[in-house]
Amino acid sequence: TGDMNPANDKQTGSVTVETPPPPAWTQKPNIPTQVARKFVSSGGALVGVGNNLYAFRGNNSNEFYKFDGSNWTLMASAPSTVGEGGALCYDGVNTIYATQGNGKNAFWAYSISTNTWSTKANIPVTVKGGTGLAYYNGRVYLLAGGQRVNRPNFYTYNPSNNSWTQLANAPTPDNIAYGAGSCLAELGGKIYALKNDGTINYFHAYTISSNTWTQMPSMPLVHPYLGANNLVGDGGAMTSSGSEIYAIKGNGYNEFWKYTEGTPGTWTPLDTIPRLNSKSVPKSGASLGYANSKVWLIKGNNTQEFWQYDPSLGLVTMITPTINPAQMSQNSEINKFSFNIAPNPIVKNAVIRYTIPQSGKVTIKLYSITGSLIATLKDEYQNVGTYSMTFSTKHLAKGIYFLRFDNLVNRTDLKIIIN
């Protein structure tokens, strides 16, 4: 067990340390509100437009905002109040399409150049939580949340003639309807749907040319840096960068994932979402957007929080080194390096676990967010194997820290949050 009292750390006095990379998640200016204490909740939605972002606050408001990278600006109000099932998508030219949600079938278009809204043909069904929009090649695609199983739930809208067409239903292999947390995104000319609470986090791809759905690898239940089985729920969201999909589970979990197309496609766990307090978690109204090579997040859950994720600064790196077989224990099946901590965020105690496929000196150090060395938790020679140690926060203030693992072959930084 590592001693977490900085006073007991042998490294004292003036110490020069290498500053950890900047955090991938950065908090940005809060999204505004026109009504005191009513922030982003059900119906919150975010969409990237070039280097800007546009957002519904939801929460039964008609507030619509633009973020230019520095500041929020209140834009023309939506035609009516937006609630559960509110969603946005961008046509890549000048128009943002939107659903009202709230059990209504209203569908709107927003002109970016004129800052005006117009009403379009009603959606064939009323929509609620779990509604998603995506745009591809001149058409809007809509996942209609809140429909009963086996009822129509997937449509396309043609702007050229202002009409809707019913498409093949998004699958429900668990016999549970698409509800709050279900979401839609376009990638590589396919439309992807992530499903809410069920038995697993079902993920399907829609092929436009054949009007068919294909089951893809489900979003994993367990994020390796949290260590619990979690299902997508209220506040689940996706956004596309054009080369991959970024996703959150919502449901009060701070998990963050990336999906990359392939055969059959892969999910990668990313830096967990910072948590400032017990309410600071993605839930009702949470939404993701992609702009300026960054992923953006509004957390919903009646908070104003707005965050940016820089994929180039992701701290969680898993390295599998090339190892001489002669260096491996003949009886060991361990062949991959890993390093994680759970739970994260941490309230009192957590467990650090790591596997080393090559014997050697291991150091694990704790740094502050500014790069100051707080404590050395491990500094010794260790043989090939899997290890665990208790991490106590008894002597630490709440905030963001970094754990750095180094054994000369593998070097990894983990961002941790102490609540």
mmCIF file with all atom_site columns, N, CA, C and O in Angstrom, residues 202-248:
data_model
loop_
_atom_site.group_PDB
_atom_site.id
_atom_site.type_symbol
_atom_site.label_atom_id
_atom_site.label_alt_id
_atom_site.label_comp_id
_atom_site.label_asym_id
_atom_site.label_entity_id
_atom_site.label_seq_id
_atom_site.pdbx_PDB_ins_code
_atom_site.Cartn_x
_atom_site.Cartn_y
_atom_site.Cartn_z
_atom_site.occupancy
_atom_site.B_iso_or_equiv
_atom_site.pdbx_formal_charge
_atom_site.auth_seq_id
_atom_site.auth_comp_id
_atom_site.auth_asym_id
_atom_site.auth_atom_id
_atom_site.pdbx_PDB_model_num
ATOM 1   N N  . TYR A 1 202 ? -26.931 -1.895 -27.119 1.00 0.00 ? 202 TYR A N  1
ATOM 2   C CA . TYR A 1 202 ? -27.022 -2.246 -28.536 1.00 0.00 ? 202 TYR A CA 1
ATOM 3   C C  . TYR A 1 202 ? -26.640 -1.069 -29.434 1.00 0.00 ? 202 TYR A C  1
ATOM 4   O O  . TYR A 1 202 ? -26.998 0.088  -29.175 1.00 0.00 ? 202 TYR A O  1
ATOM 5   N N  . PHE A 1 203 ? -25.950 -1.421 -30.528 1.00 0.00 ? 203 PHE A N  1
ATOM 6   C CA . PHE A 1 203 ? -25.450 -0.428 -31.474 1.00 0.00 ? 203 PHE A CA 1
ATOM 7   C C  . PHE A 1 203 ? -25.666 -0.988 -32.874 1.00 0.00 ? 203 PHE A C  1
ATOM 8   O O  . PHE A 1 203 ? -25.218 -2.095 -33.186 1.00 0.00 ? 203 PHE A O  1
ATOM 9   N N  . HIS A 1 204 ? -26.387 -0.236 -33.710 1.00 0.00 ? 204 HIS A N  1
ATOM 10  C CA . HIS A 1 204 ? -26.729 -0.704 -35.051 1.00 0.00 ? 204 HIS A CA 1
ATOM 11  C C  . HIS A 1 204 ? -26.354 0.337  -36.098 1.00 0.00 ? 204 HIS A C  1
ATOM 12  O O  . HIS A 1 204 ? -26.358 1.543  -35.823 1.00 0.00 ? 204 HIS A O  1
ATOM 13  N N  . ALA A 1 205 ? -26.057 -0.146 -37.308 1.00 0.00 ? 205 ALA A N  1
ATOM 14  C CA . ALA A 1 205 ? -25.735 0.725  -38.438 1.00 0.00 ? 205 ALA A CA 1
ATOM 15  C C  . ALA A 1 205 ? -26.785 0.554  -39.526 1.00 0.00 ? 205 ALA A C  1
ATOM 16  O O  . ALA A 1 205 ? -27.157 -0.578 -39.872 1.00 0.00 ? 205 ALA A O  1
ATOM 17  N N  . TYR A 1 206 ? -27.257 1.678  -40.060 1.00 0.00 ? 206 TYR A N  1
ATOM 18  C CA . TYR A 1 206 ? -28.254 1.668  -41.129 1.00 0.00 ? 206 TYR A CA 1
ATOM 19  C C  . TYR A 1 206 ? -27.576 1.961  -42.462 1.00 0.00 ? 206 TYR A C  1
ATOM 20  O O  . TYR A 1 206 ? -26.878 2.979  -42.613 1.00 0.00 ? 206 TYR A O  1
ATOM 21  N N  . THR A 1 207 ? -27.762 1.066  -43.430 1.00 0.00 ? 207 THR A N  1
ATOM 22  C CA . THR A 1 207 ? -27.231 1.254  -44.773 1.00 0.00 ? 207 THR A CA 1
ATOM 23  C C  . THR A 1 207 ? -28.318 1.863  -45.648 1.00 0.00 ? 207 THR A C  1
ATOM 24  O O  . THR A 1 207 ? -29.376 1.249  -45.854 1.00 0.00 ? 207 THR A O  1
ATOM 25  N N  . ILE A 1 208 ? -28.068 3.059  -46.126 1.00 0.00 ? 208 ILE A N  1
ATOM 26  C CA . ILE A 1 208 ? -29.090 3.816  -46.848 1.00 0.00 ? 208 ILE A CA 1
ATOM 27  C C  . ILE A 1 208 ? -29.503 3.125  -48.141 1.00 0.00 ? 208 ILE A C  1
ATOM 28  O O  . ILE A 1 208 ? -30.704 3.019  -48.453 1.00 0.00 ? 208 ILE A O  1
ATOM 29  N N  . SER A 1 209 ? -28.541 2.623  -48.893 1.00 0.00 ? 209 SER A N  1
ATOM 30  C CA . SER A 1 209 ? -28.853 2.067  -50.209 1.00 0.00 ? 209 SER A CA 1
ATOM 31  C C  . SER A 1 209 ? -29.754 0.835  -50.147 1.00 0.00 ? 209 SER A C  1
ATOM 32  O O  . SER A 1 209 ? -30.575 0.607  -51.038 1.00 0.00 ? 209 SER A O  1
ATOM 33  N N  . SER A 1 210 ? -29.633 0.054  -49.076 1.00 0.00 ? 210 SER A N  1
ATOM 34  C CA . SER A 1 210 ? -30.423 -1.177 -48.970 1.00 0.00 ? 210 SER A CA 1
ATOM 35  C C  . SER A 1 210 ? -31.560 -1.077 -47.959 1.00 0.00 ? 210 SER A C  1
ATOM 36  O O  . SER A 1 210 ? -32.340 -2.023 -47.811 1.00 0.00 ? 210 SER A O  1
ATOM 37  N N  . ASN A 1 211 ? -31.646 0.070  -47.254 1.00 0.00 ? 211 ASN A N  1
ATOM 38  C CA . ASN A 1 211 ? -32.694 0.261  -46.247 1.00 0.00 ? 211 ASN A CA 1
ATOM 39  C C  . ASN A 1 211 ? -32.684 -0.878 -45.231 1.00 0.00 ? 211 ASN A C  1
ATOM 40  O O  . ASN A 1 211 ? -33.712 -1.462 -44.895 1.00 0.00 ? 211 ASN A O  1
ATOM 41  N N  . THR A 1 212 ? -31.469 -1.198 -44.742 1.00 0.00 ? 212 THR A N  1
ATOM 42  C CA . THR A 1 212 ? -31.326 -2.303 -43.787 1.00 0.00 ? 212 THR A CA 1
ATOM 43  C C  . THR A 1 212 ? -30.441 -1.884 -42.613 1.00 0.00 ? 212 THR A C  1
ATOM 44  O O  . THR A 1 212 ? -29.577 -0.997 -42.744 1.00 0.00 ? 212 THR A O  1
ATOM 45  N N  . TRP A 1 213 ? -30.666 -2.550 -41.493 1.00 0.00 ? 213 TRP A N  1
ATOM 46  C CA . TRP A 1 213 ? -29.874 -2.329 -40.285 1.00 0.00 ? 213 TRP A CA 1
ATOM 47  C C  . TRP A 1 213 ? -28.971 -3.530 -40.038 1.00 0.00 ? 213 TRP A C  1
ATOM 48  O O  . TRP A 1 213 ? -29.352 -4.665 -40.292 1.00 0.00 ? 213 TRP A O  1
ATOM 49  N N  . THR A 1 214 ? -27.775 -3.272 -39.512 1.00 0.00 ? 214 THR A N  1
ATOM 50  C CA . THR A 1 214 ? -26.831 -4.325 -39.152 1.00 0.00 ? 214 THR A CA 1
ATOM 51  C C  . THR A 1 214 ? -26.379 -4.112 -37.718 1.00 0.00 ? 214 THR A C  1
ATOM 52  O O  . THR A 1 214 ? -26.007 -2.996 -37.338 1.00 0.00 ? 214 THR A O  1
ATOM 53  N N  . GLN A 1 215 ? -26.421 -5.169 -36.921 1.00 0.00 ? 215 GLN A N  1
ATOM 54  C CA . GLN A 1 215 ? -25.954 -5.048 -35.542 1.00 0.00 ? 215 GLN A CA 1
ATOM 55  C C  . GLN A 1 215 ? -24.436 -4.942 -35.518 1.00 0.00 ? 215 GLN A C  1
ATOM 56  O O  . GLN A 1 215 ? -23.732 -5.748 -36.115 1.00 0.00 ? 215 GLN A O  1
ATOM 57  N N  . MET A 1 216 ? -23.934 -3.930 -34.805 1.00 0.00 ? 216 MET A N  1
ATOM 58  C CA . MET A 1 216 ? -22.508 -3.689 -34.680 1.00 0.00 ? 216 MET A CA 1
ATOM 59  C C  . MET A 1 216 ? -22.069 -4.027 -33.253 1.00 0.00 ? 216 MET A C  1
ATOM 60  O O  . MET A 1 216 ? -22.901 -4.334 -32.404 1.00 0.00 ? 216 MET A O  1
ATOM 61  N N  . PRO A 1 217 ? -20.754 -3.981 -32.972 1.00 0.00 ? 217 PRO A N  1
ATOM 62  C CA . PRO A 1 217 ? -20.309 -4.263 -31.595 1.00 0.00 ? 217 PRO A CA 1
ATOM 63  C C  . PRO A 1 217 ? -20.986 -3.319 -30.601 1.00 0.00 ? 217 PRO A C  1
ATOM 64  O O  . PRO A 1 217 ? -20.999 -2.097 -30.796 1.00 0.00 ? 217 PRO A O  1
ATOM 65  N N  . SER A 1 218 ? -21.561 -3.877 -29.566 1.00 0.00 ? 218 SER A N  1
ATOM 66  C CA . SER A 1 218 ? -22.235 -3.062 -28.564 1.00 0.00 ? 218 SER A CA 1
ATOM 67  C C  . SER A 1 218 ? -21.231 -2.206 -27.800 1.00 0.00 ? 218 SER A C  1
ATOM 68  O O  . SER A 1 218 ? -20.074 -2.598 -27.618 1.00 0.00 ? 218 SER A O  1
ATOM 69  N N  . MET A 1 219 ? -21.679 -1.021 -27.349 1.00 0.00 ? 219 MET A N  1
ATOM 70  C CA . MET A 1 219 ? -20.825 -0.227 -26.473 1.00 0.00 ? 219 MET A CA 1
ATOM 71  C C  . MET A 1 219 ? -20.564 -1.044 -25.200 1.00 0.00 ? 219 MET A C  1
ATOM 72  O O  . MET A 1 219 ? -21.493 -1.562 -24.592 1.00 0.00 ? 219 MET A O  1
ATOM 73  N N  . PRO A 1 220 ? -19.300 -1.209 -24.807 1.00 0.00 ? 220 PRO A N  1
ATOM 74  C CA . PRO A 1 220 ? -19.006 -2.045 -23.632 1.00 0.00 ? 220 PRO A CA 1
ATOM 75  C C  . PRO A 1 220 ? -19.749 -1.586 -22.381 1.00 0.00 ? 220 PRO A C  1
ATOM 76  O O  . PRO A 1 220 ? -19.969 -0.396 -22.170 1.00 0.00 ? 220 PRO A O  1
ATOM 77  N N  . LEU A 1 221 ? -20.118 -2.553 -21.574 1.00 0.00 ? 221 LEU A N  1
ATOM 78  C CA . LEU A 1 221 ? -20.779 -2.243 -20.303 1.00 0.00 ? 221 LEU A CA 1
ATOM 79  C C  . LEU A 1 221 ? -19.798 -1.638 -19.305 1.00 0.00 ? 221 LEU A C  1
ATOM 80  O O  . LEU A 1 221 ? -20.168 -0.796 -18.488 1.00 0.00 ? 221 LEU A O  1
ATOM 81  N N  . VAL A 1 222 ? -18.534 -2.073 -19.378 1.00 0.00 ? 222 VAL A N  1
ATOM 82  C CA . VAL A 1 222 ? -17.546 -1.663 -18.374 1.00 0.00 ? 222 VAL A CA 1
ATOM 83  C C  . VAL A 1 222 ? -16.495 -0.752 -18.998 1.00 0.00 ? 222 VAL A C  1
ATOM 84  O O  . VAL A 1 222 ? -15.846 -1.116 -19.977 1.00 0.00 ? 222 VAL A O  1
ATOM 85  N N  . HIS A 1 223 ? -16.354 0.422  -18.432 1.00 0.00 ? 223 HIS A N  1
ATOM 86  C CA . HIS A 1 223 ? -15.232 1.298  -18.776 1.00 0.00 ? 223 HIS A CA 1
ATOM 87  C C  . HIS A 1 223 ? -14.071 0.866  -17.884 1.00 0.00 ? 223 HIS A C  1
ATOM 88  O O  . HIS A 1 223 ? -14.209 0.835  -16.657 1.00 0.00 ? 223 HIS A O  1
ATOM 89  N N  . PRO A 1 224 ? -12.908 0.521  -18.451 1.00 0.00 ? 224 PRO A N  1
ATOM 90  C CA . PRO A 1 224 ? -11.829 -0.081 -17.649 1.00 0.00 ? 224 PRO A CA 1
ATOM 91  C C  . PRO A 1 224 ? -11.306 0.820  -16.533 1.00 0.00 ? 224 PRO A C  1
ATOM 92  O O  . PRO A 1 224 ? -10.692 0.330  -15.594 1.00 0.00 ? 224 PRO A O  1
ATOM 93  N N  . TYR A 1 225 ? -11.559 2.114  -16.606 1.00 0.00 ? 225 TYR A N  1
ATOM 94  C CA . TYR A 1 225 ? -11.053 3.004  -15.568 1.00 0.00 ? 225 TYR A CA 1
ATOM 95  C C  . TYR A 1 225 ? -12.096 3.288  -14.498 1.00 0.00 ? 225 TYR A C  1
ATOM 96  O O  . TYR A 1 225 ? -11.849 4.051  -13.570 1.00 0.00 ? 225 TYR A O  1
ATOM 97  N N  . LEU A 1 226 ? -13.259 2.638  -14.618 1.00 0.00 ? 226 LEU A N  1
ATOM 98  C CA . LEU A 1 226 ? -14.317 2.795  -13.619 1.00 0.00 ? 226 LEU A CA 1
ATOM 99  C C  . LEU A 1 226 ? -14.716 1.458  -13.024 1.00 0.00 ? 226 LEU A C  1
ATOM 100 O O  . LEU A 1 226 ? -15.043 1.363  -11.853 1.00 0.00 ? 226 LEU A O  1
ATOM 101 N N  . GLY A 1 227 ? -14.737 0.423  -13.846 1.00 0.00 ? 227 GLY A N  1
ATOM 102 C CA . GLY A 1 227 ? -14.933 -0.916 -13.326 1.00 0.00 ? 227 GLY A CA 1
ATOM 103 C C  . GLY A 1 227 ? -16.324 -1.272 -12.877 1.00 0.00 ? 227 GLY A C  1
ATOM 104 O O  . GLY A 1 227 ? -16.490 -1.968 -11.882 1.00 0.00 ? 227 GLY A O  1
ATOM 105 N N  . ALA A 1 228 ? -17.355 -0.816 -13.564 1.00 0.00 ? 228 ALA A N  1
ATOM 106 C CA . ALA A 1 228 ? -18.732 -1.176 -13.215 1.00 0.00 ? 228 ALA A CA 1
ATOM 107 C C  . ALA A 1 228 ? -19.536 -1.382 -14.484 1.00 0.00 ? 228 ALA A C  1
ATOM 108 O O  . ALA A 1 228 ? -19.252 -0.779 -15.524 1.00 0.00 ? 228 ALA A O  1
ATOM 109 N N  . ASN A 1 229 ? -20.543 -2.253 -14.412 1.00 0.00 ? 229 ASN A N  1
ATOM 110 C CA . ASN A 1 229 ? -21.436 -2.481 -15.547 1.00 0.00 ? 229 ASN A CA 1
ATOM 111 C C  . ASN A 1 229 ? -22.422 -1.326 -15.653 1.00 0.00 ? 229 ASN A C  1
ATOM 112 O O  . ASN A 1 229 ? -23.230 -1.112 -14.745 1.00 0.00 ? 229 ASN A O  1
ATOM 113 N N  . ASN A 1 230 ? -22.371 -0.570 -16.743 1.00 0.00 ? 230 ASN A N  1
ATOM 114 C CA . ASN A 1 230 ? -23.250 0.588  -16.908 1.00 0.00 ? 230 ASN A CA 1
ATOM 115 C C  . ASN A 1 230 ? -23.939 0.561  -18.265 1.00 0.00 ? 230 ASN A C  1
ATOM 116 O O  . ASN A 1 230 ? -23.313 0.315  -19.295 1.00 0.00 ? 230 ASN A O  1
ATOM 117 N N  . LEU A 1 231 ? -25.235 0.859  -18.243 1.00 0.00 ? 231 LEU A N  1
ATOM 118 C CA . LEU A 1 231 ? -26.045 0.897  -19.455 1.00 0.00 ? 231 LEU A CA 1
ATOM 119 C C  . LEU A 1 231 ? -26.289 2.338  -19.892 1.00 0.00 ? 231 LEU A C  1
ATOM 120 O O  . LEU A 1 231 ? -26.319 3.260  -19.070 1.00 0.00 ? 231 LEU A O  1
ATOM 121 N N  . VAL A 1 232 ? -26.475 2.526  -21.193 1.00 0.00 ? 232 VAL A N  1
ATOM 122 C CA . VAL A 1 232 ? -26.853 3.842  -21.720 1.00 0.00 ? 232 VAL A CA 1
ATOM 123 C C  . VAL A 1 232 ? -28.230 4.212  -21.178 1.00 0.00 ? 232 VAL A C  1
ATOM 124 O O  . VAL A 1 232 ? -29.141 3.381  -21.142 1.00 0.00 ? 232 VAL A O  1
ATOM 125 N N  . GLY A 1 233 ? -28.384 5.454  -20.749 1.00 0.00 ? 233 GLY A N  1
ATOM 126 C CA . GLY A 1 233 ? -29.666 5.914  -20.228 1.00 0.00 ? 233 GLY A CA 1
ATOM 127 C C  . GLY A 1 233 ? -29.877 7.385  -20.504 1.00 0.00 ? 233 GLY A C  1
ATOM 128 O O  . GLY A 1 233 ? -29.205 7.975  -21.367 1.00 0.00 ? 233 GLY A O  1
ATOM 129 N N  . ASP A 1 234 ? -30.785 7.987  -19.787 1.00 0.00 ? 234 ASP A N  1
ATOM 130 C CA . ASP A 1 234 ? -31.156 9.384  -19.991 1.00 0.00 ? 234 ASP A CA 1
ATOM 131 C C  . ASP A 1 234 ? -29.910 10.274 -20.038 1.00 0.00 ? 234 ASP A C  1
ATOM 132 O O  . ASP A 1 234 ? -29.104 10.279 -19.112 1.00 0.00 ? 234 ASP A O  1
ATOM 133 N N  . GLY A 1 235 ? -29.742 11.004 -21.128 1.00 0.00 ? 235 GLY A N  1
ATOM 134 C CA . GLY A 1 235 ? -28.549 11.830 -21.312 1.00 0.00 ? 235 GLY A CA 1
ATOM 135 C C  . GLY A 1 235 ? -27.514 11.190 -22.206 1.00 0.00 ? 235 GLY A C  1
ATOM 136 O O  . GLY A 1 235 ? -26.479 11.795 -22.486 1.00 0.00 ? 235 GLY A O  1
ATOM 137 N N  . GLY A 1 236 ? -27.766 9.963  -22.690 1.00 0.00 ? 236 GLY A N  1
ATOM 138 C CA . GLY A 1 236 ? -26.852 9.357  -23.652 1.00 0.00 ? 236 GLY A CA 1
ATOM 139 C C  . GLY A 1 236 ? -26.787 10.203 -24.914 1.00 0.00 ? 236 GLY A C  1
ATOM 140 O O  . GLY A 1 236 ? -27.775 10.809 -25.323 1.00 0.00 ? 236 GLY A O  1
ATOM 141 N N  . ALA A 1 237 ? -25.613 10.275 -25.544 1.00 0.00 ? 237 ALA A N  1
ATOM 142 C CA . ALA A 1 237 ? -25.454 11.140 -26.716 1.00 0.00 ? 237 ALA A CA 1
ATOM 143 C C  . ALA A 1 237 ? -24.280 10.674 -27.559 1.00 0.00 ? 237 ALA A C  1
ATOM 144 O O  . ALA A 1 237 ? -23.354 10.027 -27.060 1.00 0.00 ? 237 ALA A O  1
ATOM 145 N N  . MET A 1 238 ? -24.317 11.016 -28.850 1.00 0.00 ? 238 MET A N  1
ATOM 146 C CA . MET A 1 238 ? -23.219 10.740 -29.770 1.00 0.00 ? 238 MET A CA 1
ATOM 147 C C  . MET A 1 238 ? -22.976 11.960 -30.648 1.00 0.00 ? 238 MET A C  1
ATOM 148 O O  . MET A 1 238 ? -23.873 12.782 -30.861 1.00 0.00 ? 238 MET A O  1
ATOM 149 N N  . THR A 1 239 ? -21.760 12.062 -31.176 1.00 0.00 ? 239 THR A N  1
ATOM 150 C CA . THR A 1 239 ? -21.446 13.039 -32.210 1.00 0.00 ? 239 THR A CA 1
ATOM 151 C C  . THR A 1 239 ? -20.382 12.440 -33.115 1.00 0.00 ? 239 THR A C  1
ATOM 152 O O  . THR A 1 239 ? -19.604 11.579 -32.687 1.00 0.00 ? 239 THR A O  1
ATOM 153 N N  . SER A 1 240 ? -20.350 12.877 -34.358 1.00 0.00 ? 240 SER A N  1
ATOM 154 C CA . SER A 1 240 ? -19.405 12.337 -35.335 1.00 0.00 ? 240 SER A CA 1
ATOM 155 C C  . SER A 1 240 ? -18.366 13.381 -35.708 1.00 0.00 ? 240 SER A C  1
ATOM 156 O O  . SER A 1 240 ? -18.694 14.541 -35.943 1.00 0.00 ? 240 SER A O  1
ATOM 157 N N  . SER A 1 241 ? -17.108 12.952 -35.759 1.00 0.00 ? 241 SER A N  1
ATOM 158 C CA . SER A 1 241 ? -16.030 13.835 -36.217 1.00 0.00 ? 241 SER A CA 1
ATOM 159 C C  . SER A 1 241 ? -15.818 13.716 -37.710 1.00 0.00 ? 241 SER A C  1
ATOM 160 O O  . SER A 1 241 ? -15.033 14.462 -38.289 1.00 0.00 ? 241 SER A O  1
ATOM 161 N N  . GLY A 1 242 ? -16.509 12.754 -38.322 1.00 0.00 ? 242 GLY A N  1
ATOM 162 C CA . GLY A 1 242 ? -16.288 12.451 -39.730 1.00 0.00 ? 242 GLY A CA 1
ATOM 163 C C  . GLY A 1 242 ? -15.402 11.247 -39.915 1.00 0.00 ? 242 GLY A C  1
ATOM 164 O O  . GLY A 1 242 ? -15.420 10.593 -40.958 1.00 0.00 ? 242 GLY A O  1
ATOM 165 N N  . SER A 1 243 ? -14.599 10.921 -38.869 1.00 0.00 ? 243 SER A N  1
ATOM 166 C CA . SER A 1 243 ? -13.744 9.738  -38.943 1.00 0.00 ? 243 SER A CA 1
ATOM 167 C C  . SER A 1 243 ? -14.005 8.766  -37.807 1.00 0.00 ? 243 SER A C  1
ATOM 168 O O  . SER A 1 243 ? -13.569 7.621  -37.855 1.00 0.00 ? 243 SER A O  1
ATOM 169 N N  . GLU A 1 244 ? -14.703 9.230  -36.745 1.00 0.00 ? 244 GLU A N  1
ATOM 170 C CA . GLU A 1 244 ? -15.115 8.359  -35.665 1.00 0.00 ? 244 GLU A CA 1
ATOM 171 C C  . GLU A 1 244 ? -16.316 8.966  -34.945 1.00 0.00 ? 244 GLU A C  1
ATOM 172 O O  . GLU A 1 244 ? -16.663 10.114 -35.169 1.00 0.00 ? 244 GLU A O  1
ATOM 173 N N  . ILE A 1 245 ? -16.926 8.163  -34.099 1.00 0.00 ? 245 ILE A N  1
ATOM 174 C CA . ILE A 1 245 ? -18.059 8.625  -33.303 1.00 0.00 ? 245 ILE A CA 1
ATOM 175 C C  . ILE A 1 245 ? -17.611 8.715  -31.852 1.00 0.00 ? 245 ILE A C  1
ATOM 176 O O  . ILE A 1 245 ? -16.944 7.810  -31.338 1.00 0.00 ? 245 ILE A O  1
ATOM 177 N N  . TYR A 1 246 ? -17.954 9.815  -31.197 1.00 0.00 ? 246 TYR A N  1
ATOM 178 C CA . TYR A 1 246 ? -17.720 9.967  -29.766 1.00 0.00 ? 246 TYR A CA 1
ATOM 179 C C  . TYR A 1 246 ? -19.060 9.816  -29.056 1.00 0.00 ? 246 TYR A C  1
ATOM 180 O O  . TYR A 1 246 ? -20.090 10.272 -29.560 1.00 0.00 ? 246 TYR A O  1
ATOM 181 N N  . ALA A 1 247 ? -19.051 9.178  -27.887 1.00 0.00 ? 247 ALA A N  1
ATOM 182 C CA . ALA A 1 247 ? -20.317 8.867  -27.226 1.00 0.00 ? 247 ALA A CA 1
ATOM 183 C C  . ALA A 1 247 ? -20.198 8.911  -25.711 1.00 0.00 ? 247 ALA A C  1
ATOM 184 O O  . ALA A 1 247 ? -19.136 8.639  -25.140 1.00 0.00 ? 247 ALA A O  1
ATOM 185 N N  . ILE A 1 248 ? -21.314 9.256  -25.067 1.00 0.00 ? 248 ILE A N  1
ATOM 186 C CA . ILE A 1 248 ? -21.438 9.169  -23.619 1.00 0.00 ? 248 ILE A CA 1
ATOM 187 C C  . ILE A 1 248 ? -22.658 8.307  -23.291 1.00 0.00 ? 248 ILE A C  1
ATOM 188 O O  . ILE A 1 248 ? -23.592 8.221  -24.090 1.00 0.00 ? 248 ILE A O  1
#
